[in-house]
mmCIF file of C-alpha atoms and ligand atoms in Angstrom:
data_model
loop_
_atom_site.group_PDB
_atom_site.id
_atom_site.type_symbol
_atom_site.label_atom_id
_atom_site.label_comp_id
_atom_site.label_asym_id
_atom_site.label_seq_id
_atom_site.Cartn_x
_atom_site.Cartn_y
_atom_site.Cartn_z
ATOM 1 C CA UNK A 293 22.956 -2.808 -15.027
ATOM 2 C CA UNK A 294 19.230 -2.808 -15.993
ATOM 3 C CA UNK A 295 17.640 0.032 -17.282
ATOM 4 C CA UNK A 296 14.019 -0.077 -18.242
ATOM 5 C CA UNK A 297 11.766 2.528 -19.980
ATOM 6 C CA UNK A 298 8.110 2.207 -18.919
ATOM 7 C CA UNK A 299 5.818 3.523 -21.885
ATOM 8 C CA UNK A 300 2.865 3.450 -19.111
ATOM 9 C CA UNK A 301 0.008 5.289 -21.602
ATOM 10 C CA UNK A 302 2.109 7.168 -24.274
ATOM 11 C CA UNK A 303 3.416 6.558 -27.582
ATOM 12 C CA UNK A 304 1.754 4.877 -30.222
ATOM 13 C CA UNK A 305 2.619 1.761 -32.436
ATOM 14 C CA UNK A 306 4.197 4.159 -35.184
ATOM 15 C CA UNK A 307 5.452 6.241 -33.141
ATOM 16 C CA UNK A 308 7.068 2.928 -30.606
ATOM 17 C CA UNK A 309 8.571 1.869 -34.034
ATOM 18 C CA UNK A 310 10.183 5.333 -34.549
ATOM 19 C CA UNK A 311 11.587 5.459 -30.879
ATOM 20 C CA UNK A 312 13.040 2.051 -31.283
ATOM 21 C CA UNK A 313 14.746 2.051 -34.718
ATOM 22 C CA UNK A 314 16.299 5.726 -32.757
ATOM 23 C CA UNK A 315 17.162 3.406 -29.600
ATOM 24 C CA UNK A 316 18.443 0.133 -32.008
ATOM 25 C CA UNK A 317 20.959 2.799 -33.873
ATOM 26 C CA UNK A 318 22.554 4.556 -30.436
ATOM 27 C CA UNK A 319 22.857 0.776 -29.279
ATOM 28 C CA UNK A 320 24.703 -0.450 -32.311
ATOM 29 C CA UNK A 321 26.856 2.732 -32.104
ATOM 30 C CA UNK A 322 27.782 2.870 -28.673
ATOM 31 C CA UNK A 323 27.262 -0.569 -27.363
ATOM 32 C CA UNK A 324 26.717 0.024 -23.603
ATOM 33 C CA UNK A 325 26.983 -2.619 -21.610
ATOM 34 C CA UNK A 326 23.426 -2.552 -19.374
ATOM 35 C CA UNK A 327 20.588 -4.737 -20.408
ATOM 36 C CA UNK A 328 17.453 -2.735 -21.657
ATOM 37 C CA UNK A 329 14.354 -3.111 -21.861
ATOM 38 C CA UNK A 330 10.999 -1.621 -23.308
ATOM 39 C CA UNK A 331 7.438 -1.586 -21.848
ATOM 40 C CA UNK A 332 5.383 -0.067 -24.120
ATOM 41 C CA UNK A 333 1.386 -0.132 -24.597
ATOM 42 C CA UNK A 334 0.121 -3.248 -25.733
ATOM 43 C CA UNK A 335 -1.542 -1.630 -28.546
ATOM 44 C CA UNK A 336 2.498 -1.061 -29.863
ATOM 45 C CA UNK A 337 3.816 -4.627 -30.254
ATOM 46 C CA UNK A 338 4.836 -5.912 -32.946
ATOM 47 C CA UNK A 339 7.090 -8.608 -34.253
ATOM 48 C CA UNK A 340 9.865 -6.004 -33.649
ATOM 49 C CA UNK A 341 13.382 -6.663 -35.171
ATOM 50 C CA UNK A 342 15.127 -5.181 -31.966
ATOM 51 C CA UNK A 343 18.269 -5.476 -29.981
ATOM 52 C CA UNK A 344 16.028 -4.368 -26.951
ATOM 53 C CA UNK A 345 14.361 -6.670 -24.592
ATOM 54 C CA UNK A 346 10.188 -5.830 -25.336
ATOM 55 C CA UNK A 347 7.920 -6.628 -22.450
ATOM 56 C CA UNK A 348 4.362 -5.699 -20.861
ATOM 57 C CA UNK A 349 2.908 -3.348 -18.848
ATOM 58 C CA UNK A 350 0.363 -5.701 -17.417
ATOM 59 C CA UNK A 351 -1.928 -9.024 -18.760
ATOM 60 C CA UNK A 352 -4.222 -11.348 -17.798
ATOM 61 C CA UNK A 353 -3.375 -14.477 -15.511
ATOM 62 C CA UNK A 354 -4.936 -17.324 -18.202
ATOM 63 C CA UNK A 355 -4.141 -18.366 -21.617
ATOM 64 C CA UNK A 356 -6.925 -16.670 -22.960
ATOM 65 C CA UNK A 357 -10.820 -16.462 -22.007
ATOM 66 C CA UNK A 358 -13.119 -14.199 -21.146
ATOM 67 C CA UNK A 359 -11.987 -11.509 -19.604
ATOM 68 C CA UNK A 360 -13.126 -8.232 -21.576
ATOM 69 C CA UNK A 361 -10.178 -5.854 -22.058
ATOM 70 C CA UNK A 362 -7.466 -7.807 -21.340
ATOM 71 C CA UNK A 363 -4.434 -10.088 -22.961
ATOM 72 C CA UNK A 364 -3.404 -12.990 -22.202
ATOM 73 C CA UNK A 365 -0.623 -15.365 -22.868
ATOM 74 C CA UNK A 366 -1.822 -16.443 -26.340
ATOM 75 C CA UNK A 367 -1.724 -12.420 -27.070
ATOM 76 C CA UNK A 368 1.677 -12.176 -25.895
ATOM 77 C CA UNK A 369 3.236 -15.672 -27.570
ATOM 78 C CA UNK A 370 1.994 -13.720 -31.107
ATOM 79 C CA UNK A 371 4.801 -11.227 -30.747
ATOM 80 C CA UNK A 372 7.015 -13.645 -28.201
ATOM 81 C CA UNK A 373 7.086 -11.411 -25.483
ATOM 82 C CA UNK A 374 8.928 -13.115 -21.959
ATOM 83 C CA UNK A 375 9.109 -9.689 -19.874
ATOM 84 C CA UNK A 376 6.089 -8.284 -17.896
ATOM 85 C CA UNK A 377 5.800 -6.026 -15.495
ATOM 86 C CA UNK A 378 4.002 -6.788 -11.966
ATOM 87 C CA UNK A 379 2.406 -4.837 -9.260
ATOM 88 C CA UNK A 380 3.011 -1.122 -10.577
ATOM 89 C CA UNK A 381 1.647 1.006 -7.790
ATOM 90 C CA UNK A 382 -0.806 2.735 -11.078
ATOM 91 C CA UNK A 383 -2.310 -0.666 -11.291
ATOM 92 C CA UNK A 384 -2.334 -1.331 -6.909
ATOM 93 C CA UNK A 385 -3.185 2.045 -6.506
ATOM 94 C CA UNK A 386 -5.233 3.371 -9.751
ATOM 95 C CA UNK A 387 -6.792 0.459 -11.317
ATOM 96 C CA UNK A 388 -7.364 -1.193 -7.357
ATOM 97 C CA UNK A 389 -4.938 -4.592 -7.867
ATOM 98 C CA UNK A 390 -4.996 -6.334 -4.536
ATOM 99 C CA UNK A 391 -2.223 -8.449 -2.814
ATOM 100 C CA UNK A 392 -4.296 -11.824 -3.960
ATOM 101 C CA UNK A 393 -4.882 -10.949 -7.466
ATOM 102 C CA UNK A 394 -1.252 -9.592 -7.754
ATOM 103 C CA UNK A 395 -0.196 -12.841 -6.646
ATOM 104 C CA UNK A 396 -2.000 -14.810 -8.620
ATOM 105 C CA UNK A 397 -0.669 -13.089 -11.509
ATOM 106 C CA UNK A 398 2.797 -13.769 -10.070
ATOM 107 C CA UNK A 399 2.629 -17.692 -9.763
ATOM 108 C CA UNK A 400 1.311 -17.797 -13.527
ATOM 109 C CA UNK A 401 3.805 -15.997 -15.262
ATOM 110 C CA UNK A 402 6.788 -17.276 -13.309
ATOM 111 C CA UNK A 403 5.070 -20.987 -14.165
ATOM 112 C CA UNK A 404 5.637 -19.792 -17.652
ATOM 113 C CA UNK A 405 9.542 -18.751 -17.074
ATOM 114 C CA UNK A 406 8.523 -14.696 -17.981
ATOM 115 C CA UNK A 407 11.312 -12.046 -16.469
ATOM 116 C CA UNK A 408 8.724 -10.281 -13.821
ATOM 117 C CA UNK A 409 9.724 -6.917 -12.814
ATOM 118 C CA UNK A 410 7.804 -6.975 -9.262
ATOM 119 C CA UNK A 411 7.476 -3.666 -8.194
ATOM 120 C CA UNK A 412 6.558 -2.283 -4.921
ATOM 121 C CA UNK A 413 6.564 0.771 -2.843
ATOM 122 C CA UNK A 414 4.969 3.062 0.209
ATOM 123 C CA UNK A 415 2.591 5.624 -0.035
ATOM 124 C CA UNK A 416 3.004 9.280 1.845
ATOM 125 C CA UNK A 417 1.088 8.319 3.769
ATOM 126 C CA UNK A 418 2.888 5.386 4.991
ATOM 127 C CA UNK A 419 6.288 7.230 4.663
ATOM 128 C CA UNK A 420 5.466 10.075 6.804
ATOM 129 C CA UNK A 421 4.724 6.923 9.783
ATOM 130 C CA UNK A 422 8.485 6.229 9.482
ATOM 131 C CA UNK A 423 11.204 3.685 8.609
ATOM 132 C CA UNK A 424 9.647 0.952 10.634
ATOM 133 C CA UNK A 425 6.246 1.065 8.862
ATOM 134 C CA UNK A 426 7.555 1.631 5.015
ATOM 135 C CA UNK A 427 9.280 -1.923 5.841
ATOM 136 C CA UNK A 428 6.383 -3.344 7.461
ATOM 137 C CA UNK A 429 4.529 -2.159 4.415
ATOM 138 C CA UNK A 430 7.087 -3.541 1.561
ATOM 139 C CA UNK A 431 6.811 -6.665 3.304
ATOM 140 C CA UNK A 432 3.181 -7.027 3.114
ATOM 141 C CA UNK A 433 3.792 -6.127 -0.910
ATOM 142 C CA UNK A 434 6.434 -9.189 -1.156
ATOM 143 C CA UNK A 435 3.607 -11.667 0.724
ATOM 144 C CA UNK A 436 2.904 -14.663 -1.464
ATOM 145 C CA UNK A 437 5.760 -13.736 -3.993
ATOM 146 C CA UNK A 438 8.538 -15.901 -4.361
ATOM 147 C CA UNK A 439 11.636 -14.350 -3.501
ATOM 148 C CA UNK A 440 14.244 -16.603 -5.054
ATOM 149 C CA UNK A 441 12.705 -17.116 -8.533
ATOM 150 C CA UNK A 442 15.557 -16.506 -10.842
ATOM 151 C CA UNK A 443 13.804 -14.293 -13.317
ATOM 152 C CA UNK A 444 12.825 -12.150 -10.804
ATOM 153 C CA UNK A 445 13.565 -8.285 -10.670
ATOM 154 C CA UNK A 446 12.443 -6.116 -7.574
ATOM 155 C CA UNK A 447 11.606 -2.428 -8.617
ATOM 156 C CA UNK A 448 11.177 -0.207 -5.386
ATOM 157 C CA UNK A 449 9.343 3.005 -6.403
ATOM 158 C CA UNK A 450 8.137 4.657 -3.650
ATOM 159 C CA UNK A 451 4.083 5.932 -4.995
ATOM 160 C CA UNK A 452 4.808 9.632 -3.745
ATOM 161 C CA UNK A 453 8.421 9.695 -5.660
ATOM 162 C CA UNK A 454 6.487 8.301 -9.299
ATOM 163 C CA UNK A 455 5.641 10.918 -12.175
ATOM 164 C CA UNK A 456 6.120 13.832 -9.349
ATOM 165 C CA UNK A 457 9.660 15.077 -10.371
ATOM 166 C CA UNK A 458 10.484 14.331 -6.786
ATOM 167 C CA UNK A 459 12.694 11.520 -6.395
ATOM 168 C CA UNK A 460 13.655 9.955 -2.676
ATOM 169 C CA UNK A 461 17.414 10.551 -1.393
ATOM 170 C CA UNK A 462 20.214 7.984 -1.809
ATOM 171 C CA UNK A 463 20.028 7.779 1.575
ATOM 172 C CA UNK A 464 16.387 6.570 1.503
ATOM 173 C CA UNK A 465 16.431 4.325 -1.387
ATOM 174 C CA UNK A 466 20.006 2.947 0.025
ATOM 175 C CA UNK A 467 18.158 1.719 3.397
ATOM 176 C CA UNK A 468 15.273 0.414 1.283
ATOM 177 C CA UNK A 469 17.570 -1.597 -1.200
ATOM 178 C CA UNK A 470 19.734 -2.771 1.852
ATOM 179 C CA UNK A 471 16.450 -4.544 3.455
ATOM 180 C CA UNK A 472 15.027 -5.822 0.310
ATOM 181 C CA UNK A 473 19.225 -7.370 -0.396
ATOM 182 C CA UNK A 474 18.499 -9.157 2.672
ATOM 183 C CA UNK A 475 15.329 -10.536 1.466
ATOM 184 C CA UNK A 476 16.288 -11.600 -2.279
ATOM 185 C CA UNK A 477 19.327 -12.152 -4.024
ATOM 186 C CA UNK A 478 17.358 -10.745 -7.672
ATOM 187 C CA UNK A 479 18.550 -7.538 -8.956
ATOM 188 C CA UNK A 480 17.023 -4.787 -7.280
ATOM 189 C CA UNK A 481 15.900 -1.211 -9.693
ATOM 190 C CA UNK A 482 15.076 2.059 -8.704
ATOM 191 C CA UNK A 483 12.466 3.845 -9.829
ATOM 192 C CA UNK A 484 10.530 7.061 -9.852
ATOM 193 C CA UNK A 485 11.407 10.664 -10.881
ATOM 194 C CA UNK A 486 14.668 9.051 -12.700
ATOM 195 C CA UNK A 487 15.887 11.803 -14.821
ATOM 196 C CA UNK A 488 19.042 12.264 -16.529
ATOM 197 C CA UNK A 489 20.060 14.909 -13.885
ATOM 198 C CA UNK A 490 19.777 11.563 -11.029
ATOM 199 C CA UNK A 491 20.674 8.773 -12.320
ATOM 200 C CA UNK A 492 24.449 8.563 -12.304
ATOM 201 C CA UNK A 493 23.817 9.191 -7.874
ATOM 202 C CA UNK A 494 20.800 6.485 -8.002
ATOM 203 C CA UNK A 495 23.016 3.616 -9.730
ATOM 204 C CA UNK A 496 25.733 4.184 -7.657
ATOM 205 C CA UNK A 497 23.533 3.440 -4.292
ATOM 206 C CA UNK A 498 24.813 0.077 -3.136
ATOM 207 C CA UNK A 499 22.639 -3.024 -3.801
ATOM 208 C CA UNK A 500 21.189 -0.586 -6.733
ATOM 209 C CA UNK A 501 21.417 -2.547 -10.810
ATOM 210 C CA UNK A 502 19.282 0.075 -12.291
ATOM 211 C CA UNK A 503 16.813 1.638 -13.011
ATOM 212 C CA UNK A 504 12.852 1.616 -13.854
ATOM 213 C CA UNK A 505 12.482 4.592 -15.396
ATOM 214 C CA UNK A 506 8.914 6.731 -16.502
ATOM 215 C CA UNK A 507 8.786 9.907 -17.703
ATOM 216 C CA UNK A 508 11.995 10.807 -18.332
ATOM 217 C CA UNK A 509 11.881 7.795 -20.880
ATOM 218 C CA UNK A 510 9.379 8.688 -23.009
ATOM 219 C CA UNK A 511 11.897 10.883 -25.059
ATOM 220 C CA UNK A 512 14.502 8.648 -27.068
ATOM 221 C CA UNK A 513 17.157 11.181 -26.110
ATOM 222 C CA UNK A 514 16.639 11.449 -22.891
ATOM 223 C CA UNK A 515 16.449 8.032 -22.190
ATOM 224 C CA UNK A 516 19.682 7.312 -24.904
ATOM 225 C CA UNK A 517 21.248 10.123 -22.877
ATOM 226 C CA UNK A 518 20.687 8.119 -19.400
ATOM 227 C CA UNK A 519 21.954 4.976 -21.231
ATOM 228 C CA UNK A 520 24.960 6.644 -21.782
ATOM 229 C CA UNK A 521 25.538 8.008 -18.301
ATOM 230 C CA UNK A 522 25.455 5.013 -16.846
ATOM 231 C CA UNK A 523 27.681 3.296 -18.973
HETATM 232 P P1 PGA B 228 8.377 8.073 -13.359
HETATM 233 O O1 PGA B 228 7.672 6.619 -13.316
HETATM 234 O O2 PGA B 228 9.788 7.848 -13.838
HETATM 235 O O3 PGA B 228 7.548 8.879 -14.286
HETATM 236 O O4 PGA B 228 8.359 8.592 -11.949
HETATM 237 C C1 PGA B 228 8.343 5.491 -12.869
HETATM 238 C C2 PGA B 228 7.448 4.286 -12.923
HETATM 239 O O5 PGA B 228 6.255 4.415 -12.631
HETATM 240 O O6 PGA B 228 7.895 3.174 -13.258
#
């Protein structure tokens, strides 16, 4: 199982430091089996001394340049990061990432071997046109991404189901993962209103490894405390 704690725009550098040395001890006492990983803001890594897999929210497609207000690979090597994060619907959505650019940003850090969490999902909009359309949609989201690259992880979090407390049924997110299984043989995550009062149901959906998890992981008990229930 995969469970991964997406920082998005919270926490600090002392106070990432805090959370994982909190994290590091629960892991050394209770040893779960589930790979985890952190995302936290890029102002927060350091050369961390941690049994937890550290990645990135987002960076730059280039080794470096000049592209004001981003990182880059040589900002990542510093602190050996190999985990990013790609296509969040807050960067699609919020910060206007299109298809192309998302894309490009795909080929470069698979070229460079990085674990990419590739995450997409449907709008209300597009959920309230039906089954048929969500799929049509996904699809569109997978274009130009390759679906058999062996550090790949698919995250489907549908937009209306992230940061509203309202997650989608097992039902839902069971038809979702079945059509994406049929796509991709990478692990496939859940996320979006994971709490420790869901989880247990959402891991146990077929086709589901885990979990991409947002608010409810900003606390380093609640997010020890989900650890723990999916054990
Ligand atoms: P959430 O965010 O758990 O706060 O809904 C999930 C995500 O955006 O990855």
């Amino acid at each position: 199982m995969i469970l991964a704690a997406n920082f998005k725009m919270n926490h600090t550098r002392l106070s990432t430091k805090e959370y994982l040395r909190r994290l590091d001890a629960f892991l050394e006492e209770k040893k779960p089996k589930s790979d985890i990983y952190l995302f936290p803001p890029v102002s927060a890594l350091d050369s961390f001394e941690t049994k937890v897999n550290i990645g990135v929210q987002n960076a730059y497609p280039a080794q470096k340049g000049s592209f004001t207000g981003e990182i880059g690979l040589e900002q990542l090597e510093e602190f050996d990061i190999k985990n990013i994060i790609i296509g969040h619907s807050e960067r699609r959505h919020i910060l206007g990432e299109n298809q192309e650019f998302i894309t490009q940003k795909f080929k470069f850090f698979k070229d460079k071997g990085f674990k990419i969490f590739y995450c997409i999902g449907e709008t209300l909009e597009v959920r309230e046109g039906g089954k048929e359309l969500i799929k049509k949609y996904l699809g569109l989201q997978l274009e130009g991404i390759d679906l058999s690259y062996k550090n790949l992880v698919i995250a489907y979090e549908p937009v209306w189901a992230i940061g509203t407390g309202k997650s989608a049924t097992s039902e839902d997110i069971e038809e979702i993962l079945e059509f994406l299984s049929k796509k991709s043989d990478a692990p496939l995550l859940y996320g979006g209103s994971v709490k420790p009062s869901n989880i247990k149901e959402i891991v146990s959906v077929s086709n589901c490894s885990g979990a991409l998890i947002g608010t409810a992981s900003w606390d380093v008990n609640s997010f020890c405390e989900m650890i723990e229930l999916t054990n």
